Amino acid sequence: PGAMDTLITDGLTAGYGAADVLQGLRIRVGQGELVALLGANGAGKSTFLRTLAGLVQPTAGRIIMNDASIHGLPPHRIVEHGLALVPEGRQVFPDLTVAQNIELGAYRRKDRPGPEELETILRRFPRLRDRLHSPAGLLSGGEQQMMAIARGLMAKPKLLLLDEPSLGLAPAMTEELYAILAELRDDGMTILLVDQMATLALAVADRGYVLEQGRVVAEGSADELRADKALIDAYLGGD
Ligand code: ATP
């Protein structure tokens, strides 16, 4: 692995029982990159993220984060290596305020976040600033997703994993959200974005991978993948 690689998996195999869902994945996320992981329902995208986070046990292969093996470590140790997973569904605590929900993201940290950290994050999420002291349950779906990402950022991750943040959002809201992801990347954050909506994800990503039945069937720059009409039609529902 090179110094500029935040994450490398090689030959990564994992699953839930007898059958492996992931069939030997070789995936790389360079430092400061926004990488899209695409593929239809059931292709194994969530399983890949959950394996990285230590929630699913790998059965073979390597997982290297910043030159250290995180393969087989328990989830809390992986968090200490700087990996933050924002899972599918938003895991909102509806009765807590937006600020309280965001601050929960820091609970694993050894240091306490200063007020300027929330401020820095809110600069990217102006919609949340206006609603900081409202119950999170009153937010729209898109705002709740923004809040979940802001919570992930409070962990000060080196790699942010986002599992289908566009789920259930209108296209305009997804575009707004993904523009923010591009800004976070421009700020230096490293992001792995799982999505079924290839077009919107590839509009902001640097590179992408397409999964099908637990295998990488295509990879390349976002521009290359976007231009491959046959690929989009075959694996990505032509959206
Ligand atoms: P989705 O967008 O639906 O989450 P995905 O690409 O993320 O799709 P996964 O959720 O990783 O796909 O699912 C890959 C395969 O693993 C599917 O065949 C699914 O049925 C199976 N699977 C997922 N979670 C479990 C589980 N907890 N136990 C057993 N099998 C599972």
PDB file of N, CA and C in Angstrom, residues 14-85:
ATOM      1  N   ALA A  14     -16.403 -12.246   2.638  1.00  0.00           N
ATOM      2  CA  ALA A  14     -17.174 -12.176   3.885  1.00  0.00           C
ATOM      3  C   ALA A  14     -18.618 -12.533   3.590  1.00  0.00           C
ATOM      4  N   GLY A  15     -19.325 -12.923   4.625  1.00  0.00           N
ATOM      5  CA  GLY A  15     -20.735 -13.265   4.453  1.00  0.00           C
ATOM      6  C   GLY A  15     -21.379 -13.519   5.800  1.00  0.00           C
ATOM      7  N   TYR A  16     -22.534 -14.082   5.758  1.00  0.00           N
ATOM      8  CA  TYR A  16     -23.319 -14.213   6.980  1.00  0.00           C
ATOM      9  C   TYR A  16     -23.440 -15.646   7.477  1.00  0.00           C
ATOM     10  N   GLY A  17     -23.054 -16.612   6.637  1.00  0.00           N
ATOM     11  CA  GLY A  17     -23.186 -17.991   7.074  1.00  0.00           C
ATOM     12  C   GLY A  17     -22.410 -18.872   6.138  1.00  0.00           C
ATOM     13  N   ALA A  18     -23.058 -19.869   5.601  1.00  0.00           N
ATOM     14  CA  ALA A  18     -22.379 -20.814   4.725  1.00  0.00           C
ATOM     15  C   ALA A  18     -21.830 -20.115   3.474  1.00  0.00           C
ATOM     16  N   ALA A  19     -22.650 -19.273   2.871  1.00  0.00           N
ATOM     17  CA  ALA A  19     -22.243 -18.695   1.586  1.00  0.00           C
ATOM     18  C   ALA A  19     -21.627 -17.320   1.796  1.00  0.00           C
ATOM     19  N   ASP A  20     -20.506 -17.070   1.118  1.00  0.00           N
ATOM     20  CA  ASP A  20     -19.901 -15.744   1.168  1.00  0.00           C
ATOM     21  C   ASP A  20     -20.668 -14.795   0.264  1.00  0.00           C
ATOM     22  N   VAL A  21     -20.941 -13.602   0.780  1.00  0.00           N
ATOM     23  CA  VAL A  21     -21.582 -12.565  -0.033  1.00  0.00           C
ATOM     24  C   VAL A  21     -20.517 -11.830  -0.847  1.00  0.00           C
ATOM     25  N   LEU A  22     -19.415 -11.482  -0.201  1.00  0.00           N
ATOM     26  CA  LEU A  22     -18.322 -10.789  -0.898  1.00  0.00           C
ATOM     27  C   LEU A  22     -17.331 -11.826  -1.410  1.00  0.00           C
ATOM     28  N   GLN A  23     -16.994 -11.748  -2.684  1.00  0.00           N
ATOM     29  CA  GLN A  23     -16.233 -12.812  -3.341  1.00  0.00           C
ATOM     30  C   GLN A  23     -14.837 -12.339  -3.719  1.00  0.00           C
ATOM     31  N   GLY A  24     -14.108 -11.783  -2.761  1.00  0.00           N
ATOM     32  CA  GLY A  24     -12.726 -11.414  -3.072  1.00  0.00           C
ATOM     33  C   GLY A  24     -12.618 -10.009  -3.637  1.00  0.00           C
ATOM     34  N   LEU A  25     -12.908  -9.014  -2.822  1.00  0.00           N
ATOM     35  CA  LEU A  25     -12.956  -7.640  -3.326  1.00  0.00           C
ATOM     36  C   LEU A  25     -11.611  -6.928  -3.176  1.00  0.00           C
ATOM     37  N   ARG A  26     -11.213  -6.293  -4.271  1.00  0.00           N
ATOM     38  CA  ARG A  26     -10.010  -5.463  -4.273  1.00  0.00           C
ATOM     39  C   ARG A  26     -10.485  -4.043  -4.534  1.00  0.00           C
ATOM     40  N   ILE A  27     -10.442  -3.232  -3.498  1.00  0.00           N
ATOM     41  CA  ILE A  27     -10.970  -1.862  -3.583  1.00  0.00           C
ATOM     42  C   ILE A  27     -10.008  -0.932  -2.867  1.00  0.00           C
ATOM     43  N   ARG A  28      -9.803   0.232  -3.477  1.00  0.00           N
ATOM     44  CA  ARG A  28      -8.848   1.188  -2.923  1.00  0.00           C
ATOM     45  C   ARG A  28      -9.512   2.554  -2.791  1.00  0.00           C
ATOM     46  N   VAL A  29      -9.278   3.218  -1.691  1.00  0.00           N
ATOM     47  CA  VAL A  29      -9.725   4.604  -1.527  1.00  0.00           C
ATOM     48  C   VAL A  29      -8.503   5.430  -1.168  1.00  0.00           C
ATOM     49  N   GLY A  30      -8.126   6.321  -2.057  1.00  0.00           N
ATOM     50  CA  GLY A  30      -6.963   7.166  -1.809  1.00  0.00           C
ATOM     51  C   GLY A  30      -7.307   8.310  -0.868  1.00  0.00           C
ATOM     52  N   GLN A  31      -6.317   8.799  -0.178  1.00  0.00           N
ATOM     53  CA  GLN A  31      -6.545   9.900   0.756  1.00  0.00           C
ATOM     54  C   GLN A  31      -7.119  11.107   0.023  1.00  0.00           C
ATOM     55  N   GLY A  32      -8.221  11.636   0.544  1.00  0.00           N
ATOM     56  CA  GLY A  32      -8.840  12.811  -0.048  1.00  0.00           C
ATOM     57  C   GLY A  32      -9.758  12.519  -1.219  1.00  0.00           C
ATOM     58  N   GLU A  33      -9.971  11.246  -1.510  1.00  0.00           N
ATOM     59  CA  GLU A  33     -10.849  10.881  -2.621  1.00  0.00           C
ATOM     60  C   GLU A  33     -12.294  10.720  -2.157  1.00  0.00           C
ATOM     61  N   LEU A  34     -13.190  10.936  -3.101  1.00  0.00           N
ATOM     62  CA  LEU A  34     -14.602  10.565  -2.934  1.00  0.00           C
ATOM     63  C   LEU A  34     -14.846   9.427  -3.915  1.00  0.00           C
ATOM     64  N   VAL A  35     -15.037   8.239  -3.375  1.00  0.00           N
ATOM     65  CA  VAL A  35     -15.181   7.041  -4.209  1.00  0.00           C
ATOM     66  C   VAL A  35     -16.607   6.520  -4.081  1.00  0.00           C
ATOM     67  N   ALA A  36     -17.223   6.219  -5.222  1.00  0.00           N
ATOM     68  CA  ALA A  36     -18.588   5.693  -5.227  1.00  0.00           C
ATOM     69  C   ALA A  36     -18.550   4.180  -5.384  1.00  0.00           C
ATOM     70  N   LEU A  37     -19.341   3.506  -4.566  1.00  0.00           N
ATOM     71  CA  LEU A  37     -19.500   2.050  -4.661  1.00  0.00           C
ATOM     72  C   LEU A  37     -20.932   1.807  -5.116  1.00  0.00           C
ATOM     73  N   LEU A  38     -21.056   1.313  -6.351  1.00  0.00           N
ATOM     74  CA  LEU A  38     -22.357   1.228  -6.995  1.00  0.00           C
ATOM     75  C   LEU A  38     -22.751  -0.223  -7.206  1.00  0.00           C
ATOM     76  N   GLY A  39     -24.021  -0.424  -7.518  1.00  0.00           N
ATOM     77  CA  GLY A  39     -24.498  -1.771  -7.806  1.00  0.00           C
ATOM     78  C   GLY A  39     -25.938  -1.909  -7.373  1.00  0.00           C
ATOM     79  N   ALA A  40     -26.610  -2.897  -7.951  1.00  0.00           N
ATOM     80  CA  ALA A  40     -28.027  -3.088  -7.683  1.00  0.00           C
ATOM     81  C   ALA A  40     -28.240  -3.576  -6.255  1.00  0.00           C
ATOM     82  N   ASN A  41     -29.500  -3.561  -5.865  1.00  0.00           N
ATOM     83  CA  ASN A  41     -29.941  -4.158  -4.620  1.00  0.00           C
ATOM     84  C   ASN A  41     -29.355  -5.547  -4.431  1.00  0.00           C
ATOM     85  N   GLY A  42     -28.743  -5.784  -3.273  1.00  0.00           N
ATOM     86  CA  GLY A  42     -28.260  -7.133  -2.990  1.00  0.00           C
ATOM     87  C   GLY A  42     -26.891  -7.444  -3.556  1.00  0.00           C
ATOM     88  N   ALA A  43     -26.248  -6.481  -4.181  1.00  0.00           N
ATOM     89  CA  ALA A  43     -24.927  -6.723  -4.782  1.00  0.00           C
ATOM     90  C   ALA A  43     -23.841  -6.935  -3.734  1.00  0.00           C
ATOM     91  N   GLY A  44     -24.094  -6.436  -2.528  1.00  0.00           N
ATOM     92  CA  GLY A  44     -23.131  -6.622  -1.444  1.00  0.00           C
ATOM     93  C   GLY A  44     -22.511  -5.337  -0.927  1.00  0.00           C
ATOM     94  N   LYS A  45     -23.065  -4.200  -1.326  1.00  0.00           N
ATOM     95  CA  LYS A  45     -22.485  -2.903  -0.957  1.00  0.00           C
ATOM     96  C   LYS A  45     -22.519  -2.690   0.561  1.00  0.00           C
ATOM     97  N   SER A  46     -23.695  -2.922   1.142  1.00  0.00           N
ATOM     98  CA  SER A  46     -23.806  -2.728   2.597  1.00  0.00           C
ATOM     99  C   SER A  46     -22.946  -3.731   3.342  1.00  0.00           C
ATOM    100  N   THR A  47     -22.894  -4.941   2.827  1.00  0.00           N
ATOM    101  CA  THR A  47     -22.074  -5.973   3.474  1.00  0.00           C
ATOM    102  C   THR A  47     -20.604  -5.553   3.467  1.00  0.00           C
ATOM    103  N   PHE A  48     -20.166  -4.949   2.366  1.00  0.00           N
ATOM    104  CA  PHE A  48     -18.785  -4.468   2.300  1.00  0.00           C
ATOM    105  C   PHE A  48     -18.527  -3.417   3.386  1.00  0.00           C
ATOM    106  N   LEU A  49     -19.416  -2.440   3.488  1.00  0.00           N
ATOM    107  CA  LEU A  49     -19.215  -1.389   4.503  1.00  0.00           C
ATOM    108  C   LEU A  49     -19.248  -1.992   5.906  1.00  0.00           C
ATOM    109  N   ARG A  50     -20.177  -2.924   6.126  1.00  0.00           N
ATOM    110  CA  ARG A  50     -20.298  -3.510   7.462  1.00  0.00           C
ATOM    111  C   ARG A  50     -19.090  -4.378   7.796  1.00  0.00           C
ATOM    112  N   THR A  51     -18.481  -4.962   6.769  1.00  0.00           N
ATOM    113  CA  THR A  51     -17.262  -5.745   6.994  1.00  0.00           C
ATOM    114  C   THR A  51     -16.102  -4.808   7.349  1.00  0.00           C
ATOM    115  N   LEU A  52     -16.001  -3.697   6.637  1.00  0.00           N
ATOM    116  CA  LEU A  52     -14.944  -2.726   6.960  1.00  0.00           C
ATOM    117  C   LEU A  52     -15.063  -2.258   8.403  1.00  0.00           C
ATOM    118  N   ALA A  53     -16.319  -2.057   8.838  1.00  0.00           N
ATOM    119  CA  ALA A  53     -16.568  -1.516  10.173  1.00  0.00           C
ATOM    120  C   ALA A  53     -16.460  -2.578  11.271  1.00  0.00           C
ATOM    121  N   GLY A  54     -16.242  -3.842  10.873  1.00  0.00           N
ATOM    122  CA  GLY A  54     -16.097  -4.904  11.870  1.00  0.00           C
ATOM    123  C   GLY A  54     -17.410  -5.505  12.320  1.00  0.00           C
ATOM    124  N   LEU A  55     -18.490  -5.182  11.634  1.00  0.00           N
ATOM    125  CA  LEU A  55     -19.807  -5.690  12.032  1.00  0.00           C
ATOM    126  C   LEU A  55     -20.094  -7.038  11.371  1.00  0.00           C
ATOM    127  N   VAL A  56     -19.368  -7.332  10.285  1.00  0.00           N
ATOM    128  CA  VAL A  56     -19.428  -8.646   9.637  1.00  0.00           C
ATOM    129  C   VAL A  56     -17.990  -9.149   9.601  1.00  0.00           C
ATOM    130  N   GLN A  57     -17.790 -10.413   9.976  1.00  0.00           N
ATOM    131  CA  GLN A  57     -16.439 -10.967  10.039  1.00  0.00           C
ATOM    132  C   GLN A  57     -15.937 -11.375   8.658  1.00  0.00           C
ATOM    133  N   PRO A  58     -14.787 -10.869   8.238  1.00  0.00           N
ATOM    134  CA  PRO A  58     -14.209 -11.343   6.977  1.00  0.00           C
ATOM    135  C   PRO A  58     -13.723 -12.784   7.131  1.00  0.00           C
ATOM    136  N   THR A  59     -13.839 -13.563   6.057  1.00  0.00           N
ATOM    137  CA  THR A  59     -13.359 -14.945   6.085  1.00  0.00           C
ATOM    138  C   THR A  59     -12.034 -15.098   5.352  1.00  0.00           C
ATOM    139  N   ALA A  60     -11.684 -14.111   4.525  1.00  0.00           N
ATOM    140  CA  ALA A  60     -10.381 -14.148   3.852  1.00  0.00           C
ATOM    141  C   ALA A  60     -10.067 -12.749   3.336  1.00  0.00           C
ATOM    142  N   GLY A  61      -8.799 -12.533   3.042  1.00  0.00           N
ATOM    143  CA  GLY A  61      -8.388 -11.273   2.425  1.00  0.00           C
ATOM    144  C   GLY A  61      -7.820 -10.289   3.428  1.00  0.00           C
ATOM    145  N   ARG A  62      -7.497  -9.121   2.908  1.00  0.00           N
ATOM    146  CA  ARG A  62      -6.850  -8.104   3.734  1.00  0.00           C
ATOM    147  C   ARG A  62      -7.700  -6.841   3.774  1.00  0.00           C
ATOM    148  N   ILE A  63      -7.664  -6.155   4.911  1.00  0.00           N
ATOM    149  CA  ILE A  63      -8.236  -4.803   5.024  1.00  0.00           C
ATOM    150  C   ILE A  63      -7.161  -3.945   5.677  1.00  0.00           C
ATOM    151  N   ILE A  64      -6.643  -3.003   4.901  1.00  0.00           N
ATOM    152  CA  ILE A  64      -5.564  -2.150   5.391  1.00  0.00           C
ATOM    153  C   ILE A  64      -6.076  -0.719   5.443  1.00  0.00           C
ATOM    154  N   MET A  65      -5.949  -0.099   6.608  1.00  0.00           N
ATOM    155  CA  MET A  65      -6.305   1.308   6.721  1.00  0.00           C
ATOM    156  C   MET A  65      -5.096   2.087   7.188  1.00  0.00           C
ATOM    157  N   ASN A  66      -4.694   3.049   6.381  1.00  0.00           N
ATOM    158  CA  ASN A  66      -3.494   3.836   6.693  1.00  0.00           C
ATOM    159  C   ASN A  66      -2.341   2.946   7.133  1.00  0.00           C
ATOM    160  N   ASP A  67      -2.059   1.944   6.335  1.00  0.00           N
ATOM    161  CA  ASP A  67      -0.918   1.045   6.537  1.00  0.00           C
ATOM    162  C   ASP A  67      -1.047   0.089   7.720  1.00  0.00           C
ATOM    163  N   ALA A  68      -2.202   0.049   8.371  1.00  0.00           N
ATOM    164  CA  ALA A  68      -2.392  -0.901   9.474  1.00  0.00           C
ATOM    165  C   ALA A  68      -3.507  -1.873   9.111  1.00  0.00           C
ATOM    166  N   SER A  69      -3.339  -3.126   9.477  1.00  0.00           N
ATOM    167  CA  SER A  69      -4.392  -4.097   9.220  1.00  0.00           C
ATOM    168  C   SER A  69      -5.508  -3.918  10.248  1.00  0.00           C
ATOM    169  N   ILE A  70      -6.735  -3.782   9.759  1.00  0.00           N
ATOM    170  CA  ILE A  70      -7.881  -3.713  10.683  1.00  0.00           C
ATOM    171  C   ILE A  70      -8.748  -4.962  10.552  1.00  0.00           C
ATOM    172  N   HIS A  71      -8.276  -5.903   9.784  1.00  0.00           N
ATOM    173  CA  HIS A  71      -8.976  -7.172   9.569  1.00  0.00           C
ATOM    174  C   HIS A  71      -9.174  -7.895  10.905  1.00  0.00           C
ATOM    175  N   GLY A  72     -10.433  -8.206  11.204  1.00  0.00           N
ATOM    176  CA  GLY A  72     -10.710  -9.002  12.399  1.00  0.00           C
ATOM    177  C   GLY A  72     -10.775  -8.207  13.695  1.00  0.00           C
ATOM    178  N   LEU A  73     -10.525  -6.911  13.641  1.00  0.00           N
ATOM    179  CA  LEU A  73     -10.621  -6.115  14.871  1.00  0.00           C
ATOM    180  C   LEU A  73     -12.093  -5.887  15.227  1.00  0.00           C
ATOM    181  N   PRO A  74     -12.384  -5.746  16.520  1.00  0.00           N
ATOM    182  CA  PRO A  74     -13.759  -5.413  16.905  1.00  0.00           C
ATOM    183  C   PRO A  74     -14.106  -3.979  16.483  1.00  0.00           C
ATOM    184  N   PRO A  75     -15.395  -3.705  16.316  1.00  0.00           N
ATOM    185  CA  PRO A  75     -15.818  -2.395  15.788  1.00  0.00           C
ATOM    186  C   PRO A  75     -15.224  -1.193  16.522  1.00  0.00           C
ATOM    187  N   HIS A  76     -15.141  -1.242  17.849  1.00  0.00           N
ATOM    188  CA  HIS A  76     -14.666  -0.046  18.556  1.00  0.00           C
ATOM    189  C   HIS A  76     -13.197   0.218  18.271  1.00  0.00           C
ATOM    190  N   ARG A  77     -12.413  -0.849  18.033  1.00  0.00           N
ATOM    191  CA  ARG A  77     -11.003  -0.663  17.682  1.00  0.00           C
ATOM    192  C   ARG A  77     -10.875  -0.066  16.280  1.00  0.00           C
ATOM    193  N   ILE A  78     -11.777  -0.491  15.395  1.00  0.00           N
ATOM    194  CA  ILE A  78     -11.752   0.042  14.027  1.00  0.00           C
ATOM    195  C   ILE A  78     -12.108   1.523  14.032  1.00  0.00           C
ATOM    196  N   VAL A  79     -13.036   1.899  14.877  1.00  0.00           N
ATOM    197  CA  VAL A  79     -13.373   3.327  15.039  1.00  0.00           C
ATOM    198  C   VAL A  79     -12.129   4.106  15.457  1.00  0.00           C
ATOM    199  N   GLU A  80     -11.316   3.514  16.312  1.00  0.00           N
ATOM    200  CA  GLU A  80     -10.100   4.196  16.766  1.00  0.00           C
ATOM    201  C   GLU A  80      -9.095   4.386  15.622  1.00  0.00           C
ATOM    202  N   HIS A  81      -9.194   3.539  14.619  1.00  0.00           N
ATOM    203  CA  HIS A  81      -8.336   3.717  13.437  1.00  0.00           C
ATOM    204  C   HIS A  81      -8.863   4.817  12.517  1.00  0.00           C
ATOM    205  N   GLY A  82     -10.023   5.377  12.843  1.00  0.00           N
ATOM    206  CA  GLY A  82     -10.502   6.534  12.090  1.00  0.00           C
ATOM    207  C   GLY A  82     -11.566   6.228  11.059  1.00  0.00           C
ATOM    208  N   LEU A  83     -12.234   5.097  11.212  1.00  0.00           N
ATOM    209  CA  LEU A  83     -13.294   4.760  10.266  1.00  0.00           C
ATOM    210  C   LEU A  83     -14.651   5.071  10.909  1.00  0.00           C
ATOM    211  N   ALA A  84     -15.480   5.815  10.203  1.00  0.00           N
ATOM    212  CA  ALA A  84     -16.825   6.134  10.701  1.00  0.00           C
ATOM    213  C   ALA A  84     -17.859   5.693   9.674  1.00  0.00           C
ATOM    214  N   LEU A  85     -18.802   4.885  10.111  1.00  0.00           N
ATOM    215  CA  LEU A  85     -19.871   4.387   9.237  1.00  0.00           C
ATOM    216  C   LEU A  85     -21.160   5.133   9.549  1.00  0.00           C
TER     217      LEU A  85
END
